[in-house]
Coordinates of C-alpha atoms in Angstrom, one line a residue:
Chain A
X111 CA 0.0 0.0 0.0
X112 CA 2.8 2.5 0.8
X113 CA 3.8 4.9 3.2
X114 CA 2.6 7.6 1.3
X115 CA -0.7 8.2 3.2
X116 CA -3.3 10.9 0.9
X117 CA -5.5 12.7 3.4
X118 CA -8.4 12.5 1.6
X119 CA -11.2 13.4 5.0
X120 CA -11.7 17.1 3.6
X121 CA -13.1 15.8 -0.2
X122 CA -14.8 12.9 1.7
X123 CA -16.9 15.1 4.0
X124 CA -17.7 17.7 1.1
X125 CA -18.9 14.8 -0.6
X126 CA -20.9 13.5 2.0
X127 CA -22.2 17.0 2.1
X128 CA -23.3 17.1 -0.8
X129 CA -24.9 13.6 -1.3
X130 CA -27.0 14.4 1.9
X131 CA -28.1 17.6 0.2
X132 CA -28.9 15.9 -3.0
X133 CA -30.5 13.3 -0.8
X134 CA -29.5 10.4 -2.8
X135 CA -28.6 6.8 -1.6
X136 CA -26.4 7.1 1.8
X137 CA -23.1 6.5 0.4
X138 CA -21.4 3.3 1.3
X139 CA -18.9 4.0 3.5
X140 CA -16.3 2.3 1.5
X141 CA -12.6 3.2 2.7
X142 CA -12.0 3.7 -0.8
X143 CA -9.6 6.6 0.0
X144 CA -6.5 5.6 2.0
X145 CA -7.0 7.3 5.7
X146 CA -4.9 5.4 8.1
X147 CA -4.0 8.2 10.3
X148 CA -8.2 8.9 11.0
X149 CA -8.4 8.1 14.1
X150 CA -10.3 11.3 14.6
X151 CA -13.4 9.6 12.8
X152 CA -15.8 8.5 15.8
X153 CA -18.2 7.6 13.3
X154 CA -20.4 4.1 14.2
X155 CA -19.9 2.7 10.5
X156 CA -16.1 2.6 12.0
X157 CA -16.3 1.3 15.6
X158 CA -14.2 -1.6 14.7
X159 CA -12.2 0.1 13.3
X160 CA -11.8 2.7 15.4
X161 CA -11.6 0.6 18.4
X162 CA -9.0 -1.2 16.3
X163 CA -6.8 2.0 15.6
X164 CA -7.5 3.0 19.6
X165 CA -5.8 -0.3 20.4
X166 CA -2.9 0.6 18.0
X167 CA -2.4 3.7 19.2
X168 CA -2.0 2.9 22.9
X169 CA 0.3 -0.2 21.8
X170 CA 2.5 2.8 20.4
X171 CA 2.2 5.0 23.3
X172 CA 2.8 2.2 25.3
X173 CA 6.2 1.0 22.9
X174 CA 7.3 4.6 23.3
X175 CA 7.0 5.0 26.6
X176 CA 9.0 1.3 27.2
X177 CA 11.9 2.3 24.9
X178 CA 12.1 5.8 27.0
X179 CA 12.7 3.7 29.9
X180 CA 14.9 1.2 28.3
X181 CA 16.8 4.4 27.5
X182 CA 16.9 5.5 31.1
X183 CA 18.1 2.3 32.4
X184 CA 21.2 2.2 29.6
X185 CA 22.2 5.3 31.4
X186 CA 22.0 4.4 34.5
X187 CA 23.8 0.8 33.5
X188 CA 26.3 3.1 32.1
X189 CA 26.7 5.3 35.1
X190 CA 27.1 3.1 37.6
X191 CA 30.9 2.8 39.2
X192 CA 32.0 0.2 41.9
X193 CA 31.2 2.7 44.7
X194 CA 27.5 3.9 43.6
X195 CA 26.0 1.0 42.0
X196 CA 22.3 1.9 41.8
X197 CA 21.2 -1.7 42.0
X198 CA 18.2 -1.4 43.2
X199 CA 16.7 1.1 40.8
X200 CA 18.5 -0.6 37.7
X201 CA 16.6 -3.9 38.9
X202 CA 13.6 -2.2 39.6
X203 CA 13.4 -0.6 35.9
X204 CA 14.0 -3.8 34.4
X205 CA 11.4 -5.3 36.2
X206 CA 8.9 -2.5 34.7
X207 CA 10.3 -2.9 31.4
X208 CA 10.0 -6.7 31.0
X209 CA 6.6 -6.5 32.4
X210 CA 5.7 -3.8 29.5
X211 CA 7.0 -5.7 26.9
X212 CA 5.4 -8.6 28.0
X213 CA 1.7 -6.9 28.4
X214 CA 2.6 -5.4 24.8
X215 CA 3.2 -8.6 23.3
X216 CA -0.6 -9.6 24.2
X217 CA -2.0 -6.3 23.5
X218 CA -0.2 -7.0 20.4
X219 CA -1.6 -10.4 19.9
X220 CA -4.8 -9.4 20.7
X221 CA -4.6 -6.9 18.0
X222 CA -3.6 -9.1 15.5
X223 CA -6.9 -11.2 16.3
X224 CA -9.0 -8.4 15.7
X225 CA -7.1 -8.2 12.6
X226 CA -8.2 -11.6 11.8
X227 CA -12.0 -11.6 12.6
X228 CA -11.7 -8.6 10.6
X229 CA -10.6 -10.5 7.5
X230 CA -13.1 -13.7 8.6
X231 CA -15.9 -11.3 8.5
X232 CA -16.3 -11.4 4.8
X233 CA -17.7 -7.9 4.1
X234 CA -13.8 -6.3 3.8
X235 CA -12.3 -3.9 2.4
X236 CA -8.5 -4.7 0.6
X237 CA -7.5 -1.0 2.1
X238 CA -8.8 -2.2 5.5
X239 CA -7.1 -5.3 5.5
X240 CA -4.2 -3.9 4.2
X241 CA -4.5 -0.4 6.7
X242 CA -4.8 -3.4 9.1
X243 CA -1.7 -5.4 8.2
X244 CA 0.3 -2.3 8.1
X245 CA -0.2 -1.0 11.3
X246 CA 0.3 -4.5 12.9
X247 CA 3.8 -4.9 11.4
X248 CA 4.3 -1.3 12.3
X249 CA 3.9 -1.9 15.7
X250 CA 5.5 -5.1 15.6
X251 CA 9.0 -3.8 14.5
X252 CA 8.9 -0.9 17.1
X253 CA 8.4 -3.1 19.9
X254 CA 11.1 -5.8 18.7
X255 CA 13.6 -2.7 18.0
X256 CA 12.6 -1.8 22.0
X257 CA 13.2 -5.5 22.9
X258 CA 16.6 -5.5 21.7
X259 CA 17.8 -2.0 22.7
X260 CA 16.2 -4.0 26.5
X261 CA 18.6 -6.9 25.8
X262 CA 21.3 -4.7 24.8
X263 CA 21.1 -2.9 27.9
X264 CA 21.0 -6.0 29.8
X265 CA 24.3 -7.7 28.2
X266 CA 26.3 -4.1 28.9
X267 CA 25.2 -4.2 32.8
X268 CA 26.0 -7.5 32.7
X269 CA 29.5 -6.7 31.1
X270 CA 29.8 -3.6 33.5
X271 CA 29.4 -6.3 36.7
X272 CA 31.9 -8.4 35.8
X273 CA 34.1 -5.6 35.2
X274 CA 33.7 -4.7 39.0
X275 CA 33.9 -7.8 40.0
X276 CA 37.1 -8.1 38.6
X277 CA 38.7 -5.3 39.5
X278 CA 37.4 -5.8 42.8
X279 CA 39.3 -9.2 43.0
X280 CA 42.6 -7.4 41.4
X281 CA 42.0 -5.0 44.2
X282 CA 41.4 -7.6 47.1
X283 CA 44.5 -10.1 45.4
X284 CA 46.7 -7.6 45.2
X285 CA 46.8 -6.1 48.5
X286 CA 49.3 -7.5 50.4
X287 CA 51.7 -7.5 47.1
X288 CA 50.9 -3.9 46.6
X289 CA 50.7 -3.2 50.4
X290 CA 54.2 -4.4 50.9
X291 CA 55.7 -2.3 47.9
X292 CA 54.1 0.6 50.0
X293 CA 55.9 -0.9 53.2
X294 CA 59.2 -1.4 51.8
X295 CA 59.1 1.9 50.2
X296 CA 57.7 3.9 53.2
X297 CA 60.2 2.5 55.8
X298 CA 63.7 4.1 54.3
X299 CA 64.6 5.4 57.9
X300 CA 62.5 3.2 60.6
X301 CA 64.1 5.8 63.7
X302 CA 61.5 8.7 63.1
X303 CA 58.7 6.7 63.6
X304 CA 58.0 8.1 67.1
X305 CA 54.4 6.4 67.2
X306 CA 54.2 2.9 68.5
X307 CA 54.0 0.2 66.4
X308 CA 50.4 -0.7 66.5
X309 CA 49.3 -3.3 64.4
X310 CA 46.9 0.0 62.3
X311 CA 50.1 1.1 60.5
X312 CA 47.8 3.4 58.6
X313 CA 48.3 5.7 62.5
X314 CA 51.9 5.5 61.4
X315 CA 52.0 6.7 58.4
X316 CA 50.2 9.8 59.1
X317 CA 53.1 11.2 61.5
X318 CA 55.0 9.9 59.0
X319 CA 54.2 12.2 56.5
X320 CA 55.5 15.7 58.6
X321 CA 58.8 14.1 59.6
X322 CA 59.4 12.3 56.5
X323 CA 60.1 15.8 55.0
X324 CA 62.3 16.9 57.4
X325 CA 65.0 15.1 57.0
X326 CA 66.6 13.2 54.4
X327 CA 69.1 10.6 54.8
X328 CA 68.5 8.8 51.8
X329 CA 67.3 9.3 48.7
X330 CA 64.1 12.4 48.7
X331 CA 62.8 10.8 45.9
X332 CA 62.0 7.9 48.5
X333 CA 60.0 9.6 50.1
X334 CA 58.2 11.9 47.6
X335 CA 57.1 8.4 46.4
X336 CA 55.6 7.2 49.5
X337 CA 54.3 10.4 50.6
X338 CA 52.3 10.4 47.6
X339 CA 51.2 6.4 48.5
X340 CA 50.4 6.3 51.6
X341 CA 47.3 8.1 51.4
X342 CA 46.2 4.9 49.1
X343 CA 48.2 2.3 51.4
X344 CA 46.0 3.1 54.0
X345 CA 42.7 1.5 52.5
X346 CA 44.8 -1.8 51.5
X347 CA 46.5 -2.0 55.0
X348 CA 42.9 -2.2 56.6
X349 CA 41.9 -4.6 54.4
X350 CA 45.6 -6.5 54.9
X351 CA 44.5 -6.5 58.3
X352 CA 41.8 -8.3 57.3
X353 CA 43.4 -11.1 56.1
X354 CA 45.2 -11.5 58.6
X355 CA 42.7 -13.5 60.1
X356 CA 41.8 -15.6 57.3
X357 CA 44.8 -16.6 57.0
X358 CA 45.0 -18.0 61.1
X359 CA 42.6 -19.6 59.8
X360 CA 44.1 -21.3 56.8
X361 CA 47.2 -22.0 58.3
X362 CA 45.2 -24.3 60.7
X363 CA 43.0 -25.7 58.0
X364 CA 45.8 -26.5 55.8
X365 CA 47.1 -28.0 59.0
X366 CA 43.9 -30.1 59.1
X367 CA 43.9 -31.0 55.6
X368 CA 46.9 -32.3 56.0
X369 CA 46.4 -34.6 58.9
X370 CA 43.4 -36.0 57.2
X371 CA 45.4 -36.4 53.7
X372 CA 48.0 -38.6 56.0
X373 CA 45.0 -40.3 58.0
X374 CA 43.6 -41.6 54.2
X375 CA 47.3 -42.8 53.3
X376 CA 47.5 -45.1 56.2
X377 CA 44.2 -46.3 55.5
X378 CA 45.2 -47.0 52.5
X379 CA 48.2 -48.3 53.2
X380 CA 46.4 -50.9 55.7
X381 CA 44.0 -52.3 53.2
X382 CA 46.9 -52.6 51.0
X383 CA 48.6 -54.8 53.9
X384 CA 45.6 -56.7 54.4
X385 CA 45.1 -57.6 50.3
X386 CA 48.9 -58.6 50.2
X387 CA 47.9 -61.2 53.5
X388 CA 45.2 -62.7 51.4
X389 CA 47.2 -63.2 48.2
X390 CA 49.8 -64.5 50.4
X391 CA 47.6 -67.1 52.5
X392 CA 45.9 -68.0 49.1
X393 CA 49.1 -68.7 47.2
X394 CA 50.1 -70.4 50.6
X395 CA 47.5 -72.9 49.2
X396 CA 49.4 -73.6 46.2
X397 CA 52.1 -74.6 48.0
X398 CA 51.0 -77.2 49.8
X399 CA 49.1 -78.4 46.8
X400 CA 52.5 -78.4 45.0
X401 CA 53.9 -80.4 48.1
X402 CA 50.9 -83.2 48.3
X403 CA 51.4 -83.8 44.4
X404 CA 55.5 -84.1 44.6
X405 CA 54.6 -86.3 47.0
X406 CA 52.6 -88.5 45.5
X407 CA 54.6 -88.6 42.4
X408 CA 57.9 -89.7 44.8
X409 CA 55.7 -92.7 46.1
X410 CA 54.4 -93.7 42.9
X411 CA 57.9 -93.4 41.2
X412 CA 59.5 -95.4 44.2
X413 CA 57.1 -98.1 44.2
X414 CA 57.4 -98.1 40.8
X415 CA 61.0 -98.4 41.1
X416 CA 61.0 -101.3 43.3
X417 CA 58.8 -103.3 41.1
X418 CA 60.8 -102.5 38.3
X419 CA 64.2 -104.1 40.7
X420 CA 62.0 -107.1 41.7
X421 CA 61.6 -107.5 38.2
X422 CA 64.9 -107.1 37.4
X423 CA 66.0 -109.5 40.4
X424 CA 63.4 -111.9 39.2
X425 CA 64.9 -111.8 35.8
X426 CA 68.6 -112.3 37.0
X427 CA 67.6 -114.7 39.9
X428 CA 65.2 -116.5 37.2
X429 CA 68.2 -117.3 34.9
X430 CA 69.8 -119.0 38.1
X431 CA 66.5 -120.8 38.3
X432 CA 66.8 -122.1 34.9
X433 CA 70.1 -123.0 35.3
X434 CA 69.1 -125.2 37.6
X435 CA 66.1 -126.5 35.6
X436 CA 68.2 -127.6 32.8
X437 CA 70.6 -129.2 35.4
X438 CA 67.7 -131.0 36.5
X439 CA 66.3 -132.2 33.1
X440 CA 69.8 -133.2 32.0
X441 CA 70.3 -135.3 34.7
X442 CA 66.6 -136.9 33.5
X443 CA 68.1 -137.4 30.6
X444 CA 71.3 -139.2 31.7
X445 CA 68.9 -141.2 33.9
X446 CA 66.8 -142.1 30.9
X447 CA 70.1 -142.8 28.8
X448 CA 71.0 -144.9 32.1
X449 CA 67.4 -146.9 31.8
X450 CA 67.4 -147.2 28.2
X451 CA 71.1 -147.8 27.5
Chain B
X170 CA 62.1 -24.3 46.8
X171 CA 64.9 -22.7 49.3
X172 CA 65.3 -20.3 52.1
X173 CA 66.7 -16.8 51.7
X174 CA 67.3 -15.5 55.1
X175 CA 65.7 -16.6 58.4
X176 CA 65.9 -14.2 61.7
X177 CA 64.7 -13.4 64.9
X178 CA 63.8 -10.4 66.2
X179 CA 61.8 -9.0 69.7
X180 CA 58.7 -6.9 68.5
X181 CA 58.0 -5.3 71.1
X182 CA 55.1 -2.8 71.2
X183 CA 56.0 0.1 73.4
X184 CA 59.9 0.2 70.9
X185 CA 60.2 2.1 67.9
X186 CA 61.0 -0.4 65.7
X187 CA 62.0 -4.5 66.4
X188 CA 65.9 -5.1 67.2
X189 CA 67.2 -7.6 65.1
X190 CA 68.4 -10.6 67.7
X191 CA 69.5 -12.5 65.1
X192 CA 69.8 -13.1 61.5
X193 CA 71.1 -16.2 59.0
X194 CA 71.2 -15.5 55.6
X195 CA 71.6 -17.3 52.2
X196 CA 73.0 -15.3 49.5
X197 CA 75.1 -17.6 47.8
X198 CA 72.8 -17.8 44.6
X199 CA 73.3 -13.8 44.0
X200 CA 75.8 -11.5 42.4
X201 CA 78.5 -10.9 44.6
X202 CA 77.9 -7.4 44.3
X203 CA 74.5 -7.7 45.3
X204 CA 75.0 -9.4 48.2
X205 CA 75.3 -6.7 50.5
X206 CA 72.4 -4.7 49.3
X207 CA 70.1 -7.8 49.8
X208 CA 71.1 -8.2 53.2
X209 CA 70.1 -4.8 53.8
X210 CA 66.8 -5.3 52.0
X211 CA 66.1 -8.4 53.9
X212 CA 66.9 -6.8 57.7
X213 CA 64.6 -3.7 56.4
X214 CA 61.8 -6.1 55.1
X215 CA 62.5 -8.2 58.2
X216 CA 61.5 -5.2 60.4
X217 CA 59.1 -3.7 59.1
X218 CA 57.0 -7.3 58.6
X219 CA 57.8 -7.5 62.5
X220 CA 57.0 -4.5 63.7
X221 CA 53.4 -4.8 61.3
X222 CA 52.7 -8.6 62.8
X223 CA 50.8 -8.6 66.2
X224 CA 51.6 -10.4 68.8
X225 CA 50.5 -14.4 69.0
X226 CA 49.9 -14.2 65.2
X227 CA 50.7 -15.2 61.9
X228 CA 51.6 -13.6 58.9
X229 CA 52.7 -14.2 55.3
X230 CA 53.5 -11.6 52.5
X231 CA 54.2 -11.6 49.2
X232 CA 56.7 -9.4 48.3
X233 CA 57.9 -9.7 44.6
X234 CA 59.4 -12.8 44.5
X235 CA 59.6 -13.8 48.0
X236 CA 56.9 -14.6 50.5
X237 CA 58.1 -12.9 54.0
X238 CA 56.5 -15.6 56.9
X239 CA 56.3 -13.8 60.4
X240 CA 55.4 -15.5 63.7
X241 CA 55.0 -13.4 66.6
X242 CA 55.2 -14.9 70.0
X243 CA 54.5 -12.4 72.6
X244 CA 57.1 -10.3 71.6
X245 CA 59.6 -12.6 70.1
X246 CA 59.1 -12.5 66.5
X247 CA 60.7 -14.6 63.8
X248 CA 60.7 -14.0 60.2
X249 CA 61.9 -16.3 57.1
X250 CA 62.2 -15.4 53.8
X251 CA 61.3 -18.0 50.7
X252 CA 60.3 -18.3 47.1
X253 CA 56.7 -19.0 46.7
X254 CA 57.0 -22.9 46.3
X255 CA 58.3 -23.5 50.0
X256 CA 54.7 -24.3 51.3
X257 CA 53.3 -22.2 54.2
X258 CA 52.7 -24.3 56.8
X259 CA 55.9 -25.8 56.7
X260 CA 57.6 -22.4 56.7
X261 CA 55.5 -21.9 59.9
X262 CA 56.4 -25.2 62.0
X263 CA 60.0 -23.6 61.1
X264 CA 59.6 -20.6 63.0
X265 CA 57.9 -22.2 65.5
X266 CA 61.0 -24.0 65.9
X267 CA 63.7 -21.3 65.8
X268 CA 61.3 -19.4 68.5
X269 CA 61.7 -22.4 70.6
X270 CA 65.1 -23.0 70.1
X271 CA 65.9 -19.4 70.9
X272 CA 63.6 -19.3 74.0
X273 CA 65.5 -22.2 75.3
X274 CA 68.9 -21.1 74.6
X275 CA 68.9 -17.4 75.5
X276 CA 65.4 -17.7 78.0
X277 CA 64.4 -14.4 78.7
X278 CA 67.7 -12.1 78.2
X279 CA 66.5 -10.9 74.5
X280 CA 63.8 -8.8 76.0
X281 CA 66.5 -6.5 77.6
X282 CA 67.8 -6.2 74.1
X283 CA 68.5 -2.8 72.7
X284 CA 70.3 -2.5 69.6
X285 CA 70.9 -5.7 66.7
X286 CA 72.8 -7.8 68.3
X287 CA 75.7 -9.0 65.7
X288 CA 76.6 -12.3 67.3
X289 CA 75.7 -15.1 65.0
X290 CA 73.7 -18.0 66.0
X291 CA 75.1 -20.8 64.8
X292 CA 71.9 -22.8 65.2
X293 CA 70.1 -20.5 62.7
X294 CA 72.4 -21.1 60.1
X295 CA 72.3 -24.7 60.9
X296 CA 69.0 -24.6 60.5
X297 CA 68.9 -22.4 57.4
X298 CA 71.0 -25.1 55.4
X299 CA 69.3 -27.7 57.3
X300 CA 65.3 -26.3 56.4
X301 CA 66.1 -25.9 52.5
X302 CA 64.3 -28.9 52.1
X303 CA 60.7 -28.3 53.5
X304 CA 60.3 -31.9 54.4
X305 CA 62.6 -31.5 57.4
X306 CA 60.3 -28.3 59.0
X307 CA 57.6 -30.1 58.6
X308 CA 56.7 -33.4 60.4
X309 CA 53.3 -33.7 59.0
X310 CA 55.1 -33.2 54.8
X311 CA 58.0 -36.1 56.2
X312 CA 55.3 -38.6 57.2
X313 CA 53.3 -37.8 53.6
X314 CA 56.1 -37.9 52.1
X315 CA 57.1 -41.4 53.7
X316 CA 54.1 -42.9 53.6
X317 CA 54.1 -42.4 49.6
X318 CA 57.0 -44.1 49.4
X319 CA 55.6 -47.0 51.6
X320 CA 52.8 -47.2 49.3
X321 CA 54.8 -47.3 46.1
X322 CA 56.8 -49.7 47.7
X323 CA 53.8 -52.1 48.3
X324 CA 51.8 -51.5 45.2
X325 CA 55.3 -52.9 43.6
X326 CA 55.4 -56.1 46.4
X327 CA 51.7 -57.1 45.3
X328 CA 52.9 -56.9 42.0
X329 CA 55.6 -59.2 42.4
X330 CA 53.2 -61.4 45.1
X331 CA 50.7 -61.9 41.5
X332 CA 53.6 -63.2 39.4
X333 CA 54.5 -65.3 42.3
X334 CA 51.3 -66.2 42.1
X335 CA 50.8 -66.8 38.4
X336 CA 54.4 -68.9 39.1
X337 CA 52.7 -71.1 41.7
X338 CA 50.3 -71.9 39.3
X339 CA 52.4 -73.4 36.9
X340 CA 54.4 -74.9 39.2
X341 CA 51.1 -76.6 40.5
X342 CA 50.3 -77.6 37.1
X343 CA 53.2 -79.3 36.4
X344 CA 53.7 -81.3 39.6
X345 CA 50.2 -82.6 38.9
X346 CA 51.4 -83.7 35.6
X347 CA 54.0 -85.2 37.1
X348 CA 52.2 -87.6 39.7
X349 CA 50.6 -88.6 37.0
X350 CA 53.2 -89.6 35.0
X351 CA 54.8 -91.4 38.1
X352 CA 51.6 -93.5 38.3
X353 CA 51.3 -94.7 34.7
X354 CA 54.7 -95.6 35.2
X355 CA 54.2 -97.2 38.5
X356 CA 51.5 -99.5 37.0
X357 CA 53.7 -100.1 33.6
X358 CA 56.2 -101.3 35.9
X359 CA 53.8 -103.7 37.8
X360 CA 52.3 -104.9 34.4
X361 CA 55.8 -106.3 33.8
X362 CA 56.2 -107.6 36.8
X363 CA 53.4 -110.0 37.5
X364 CA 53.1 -111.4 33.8
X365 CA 56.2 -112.8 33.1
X366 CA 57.2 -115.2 36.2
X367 CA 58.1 -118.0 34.6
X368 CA 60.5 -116.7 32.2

């Protein structure tokens, strides 16, 4: 249809002016002319439509006013620095927003169902449908362009926490590296320290600071340097202070640790014992298997043995035997030669 | 992992700053000309970590390469230097023993101290060579550290106990074989025996 709208309302009205005054036929009110912007016309033959174009309108109101806000909280996202984080507002804004954008996309739905009972109505106009279409996809862009700028906002506060965070943690892991520089540099000549040494060396260095200048055994320079630091030593010496006591603490957790890292080893160590005394009773087993069967073997290879030297006796002593047989059965024979001869 | 100086000073509150009692330090692996300057860097450090540690507390910081350990005892404060592999708690027991050691030998005559004291202490430079190794401060890392051993040592004794094993098998195996054999020969030589009498 285009974005090149033609008021027409001023021809339109003469018209219907003059139609009246002629008195013919009510003229249809057919849309013919393209009048999307008319939301002026409270006219009955229009209620839908104007009740459709009322709904538009407050879904753009509505769109503008949510991307004014989005807008607000980008800045505020923006603004924000480690020491005046405006959490609470920034969360409270985004709450609003996503609860706008969430009662737009239903208005928005809802919108687009009019649209379509519109078209199911049968009686329509192409310009309505069309004016219809437009105004939908209109609105649609503008609230996903507000969406995104929402998401965008969303990702950079993100991106802006965990920038704190971690310059927080350089901050908090770096202060007894950066606190000592500060110490070693700030104690050239420990005699003018006049103040006790209290464990809040931050009291120190503040009466350090008019005597430092006074004198100047070594180097000035020194000094300048850790006049200028100590105002920013102070903050990390507190917080040294503070870790102090976490780190009582880990020494005797490590402590702990380790005694229950040697209590596990031993543990270990006896099941180990106790799996190398069943191995060792099991093969123990073996053994004496390996014993019984040695044994058996001896006996059968000595019994065997001795019937093998029977044998071998019977065999030698058998010969003798025969000897005397064939003594015997030549003396029959001389005795027969004796009978016969 | 190694110790760069170890000393003992007396922090005590109402003084300016800690005297030094006594101090052992390694400097073999520097420069010879920078020796001297890192002595006087360590006594500085030394102090200043004293005076800065309260009483009946621990402290350890890092200080570009080195971490500075500082136990204070009611006054008598000792402070070692090492790289940042010599593990804390050993470093601790350490100074827990020089304190002792100290407290023992000299009792209670370093409190009247006023000004460093120069006299070397043989002990701490016993036990500066003596504590390179961390294993020796600390009882606890010894027995861990034994008790690995012990338990490679044993995983390798069931090793060998399976082939043993696996061995004992075979050897089973044959000696079964073998008892059999002895009887088939055993009745082989019986067979002989009986049948042939006559002959």
């Amino acid at each position: 249809m285009g974005s090149t709208f033609r008021d027409r309302t001023a021809e339109f009205h003469s018209l219907s002016q003059t139609l009246k005054k002629i008195g013919a036929a009510i003229p249809s009110v057919h849309q013919a002319e393209s009048d999307p912007t008319s939301s002026k016309r409270s006219s009955p033959p229009g209620s839908s439509r104007s009740e459709f174009n009322k709904k538009a309108s407050q879904i753009g109101l509505r769109i503008h006013e949510t991307s004014q806000k989005t807008a607000r909280l980008s800045k505020l996202a923006k603004e924000s620095s480690i020491f005046n984080d405006r959490t609470l507002e920034i969360q409270e804004l985004t709450v609003l927003i996503r609860n706008d954008i969430t009662g737009l996309n239903m208005a928005l739905s809802d919108l687009q169902t009019l649209q379509n009972m519109e078209i199911a109505d049968g009686s329509y106009s192409h310009d309505k449908v069309g004016h219809y279409t437009a105004v939908c996809d209109d609105l649609k862009t503008r609230l996903m362009g507000a969406t995104k700028q929402f998401q965008d906002v969303l990702t950079a506060r993100s991106e802006n926490m965990k920038a704190h965070e971690n310059r927080k943690q350089l901050f908090s892991a770096k202060n007894a590296a950066v606190d000592n520089q500060n110490n070693a540099k700030a104690v050239p000549e420990p005699p003018p320290w006049s103040s006790s040494s209290t464990p809040s060396g931050s009291l120190q260095q503040q009466p350090l600071l008019p005597p430092v200048n006074s004198g100047a055994p070594s180097g000035s320079q020194l000094r300048r340097r850790s006049a200028i630091e100590n105002a920013p030593s102070q903050q990390m010496e507190m917080s040294m202070l503070q870790q102090t006591v976490p780190r009582q603490e880990s020494y005797s957790q490590n402590r702990a640790v380790a005694l229950h890292s040697v209590e596990s080893t031993i543990t270990e160590l006896s099941g180990i014992f106790t799996h190398l005394a069943t191995m060792v009773t099991q093969q123990g087993e073996l053994a004496i298997r390996i014993d019984d069967n040695m044994d058996e073997s001896l006996v059968n290879v000595e019994g065997a043995r001795s019937a093998l030297l029977q044998h071998l006796t019977r065999i030698s002593s058998n010969r003798w035997l025969m000897i005397k047989i064939f003594a015997v059965i030549i003396l029959f024979l001389i005795v027969f030669l004796f009978f016969v001869a | 992992m190694k110790i760069t100086a170890l000393l003992v000073l007396k922090a005590a509150p109402e003084t300016t700053d800690p005297v030094i009692l006594s101090n052992a330090s390694d400097v073999s692996h520097f420069g010879y000309f920078q020796r001297s300057s890192v002595k006087e860097f360590v006594v500085f450090v030394g102090r200043t970590v004293a005076s800065r540690t309260p009483p009946s507390q621990r402290q350890s910081v890092q200080h570009e390469e080195y971490k500075v350990h500082a136990y204070n005892r009611n006054g008598l404060c000792a402070v070692g230097f090492m790289d940042d592999h010599y593990p804390v708690r050993s470093a601790f027991s350490l100074l827990n023993q020089v304190i002792d050691e100290y407290q023992k030998s000299f009792g209670e005559t370093w409190r009247s101290a006023k000004e460093d004291s120069s006299q070397p202490w043989p002990y701490l430079a016993d036990a500066l060579t003596k504590f390179q190794d961390p294993a020796e401060a600390d009882k606890l890392l010894k027995i861990q550290r034994e008790l690995d051993e012990t338990k490679i040592i044993l995983h390798k004794t069931i090793d060998s106990v399976l082939a043993r094993g696996e061995k004992l098998d075979s050897l089973v195996e044959k000696s079964s074989d073998l008892s059999m054999a002895s009887q088939m020969f055993y009745k082989q030589a019986k067979k002989t025996n009986s049948c042939c009498t006559i002959l």
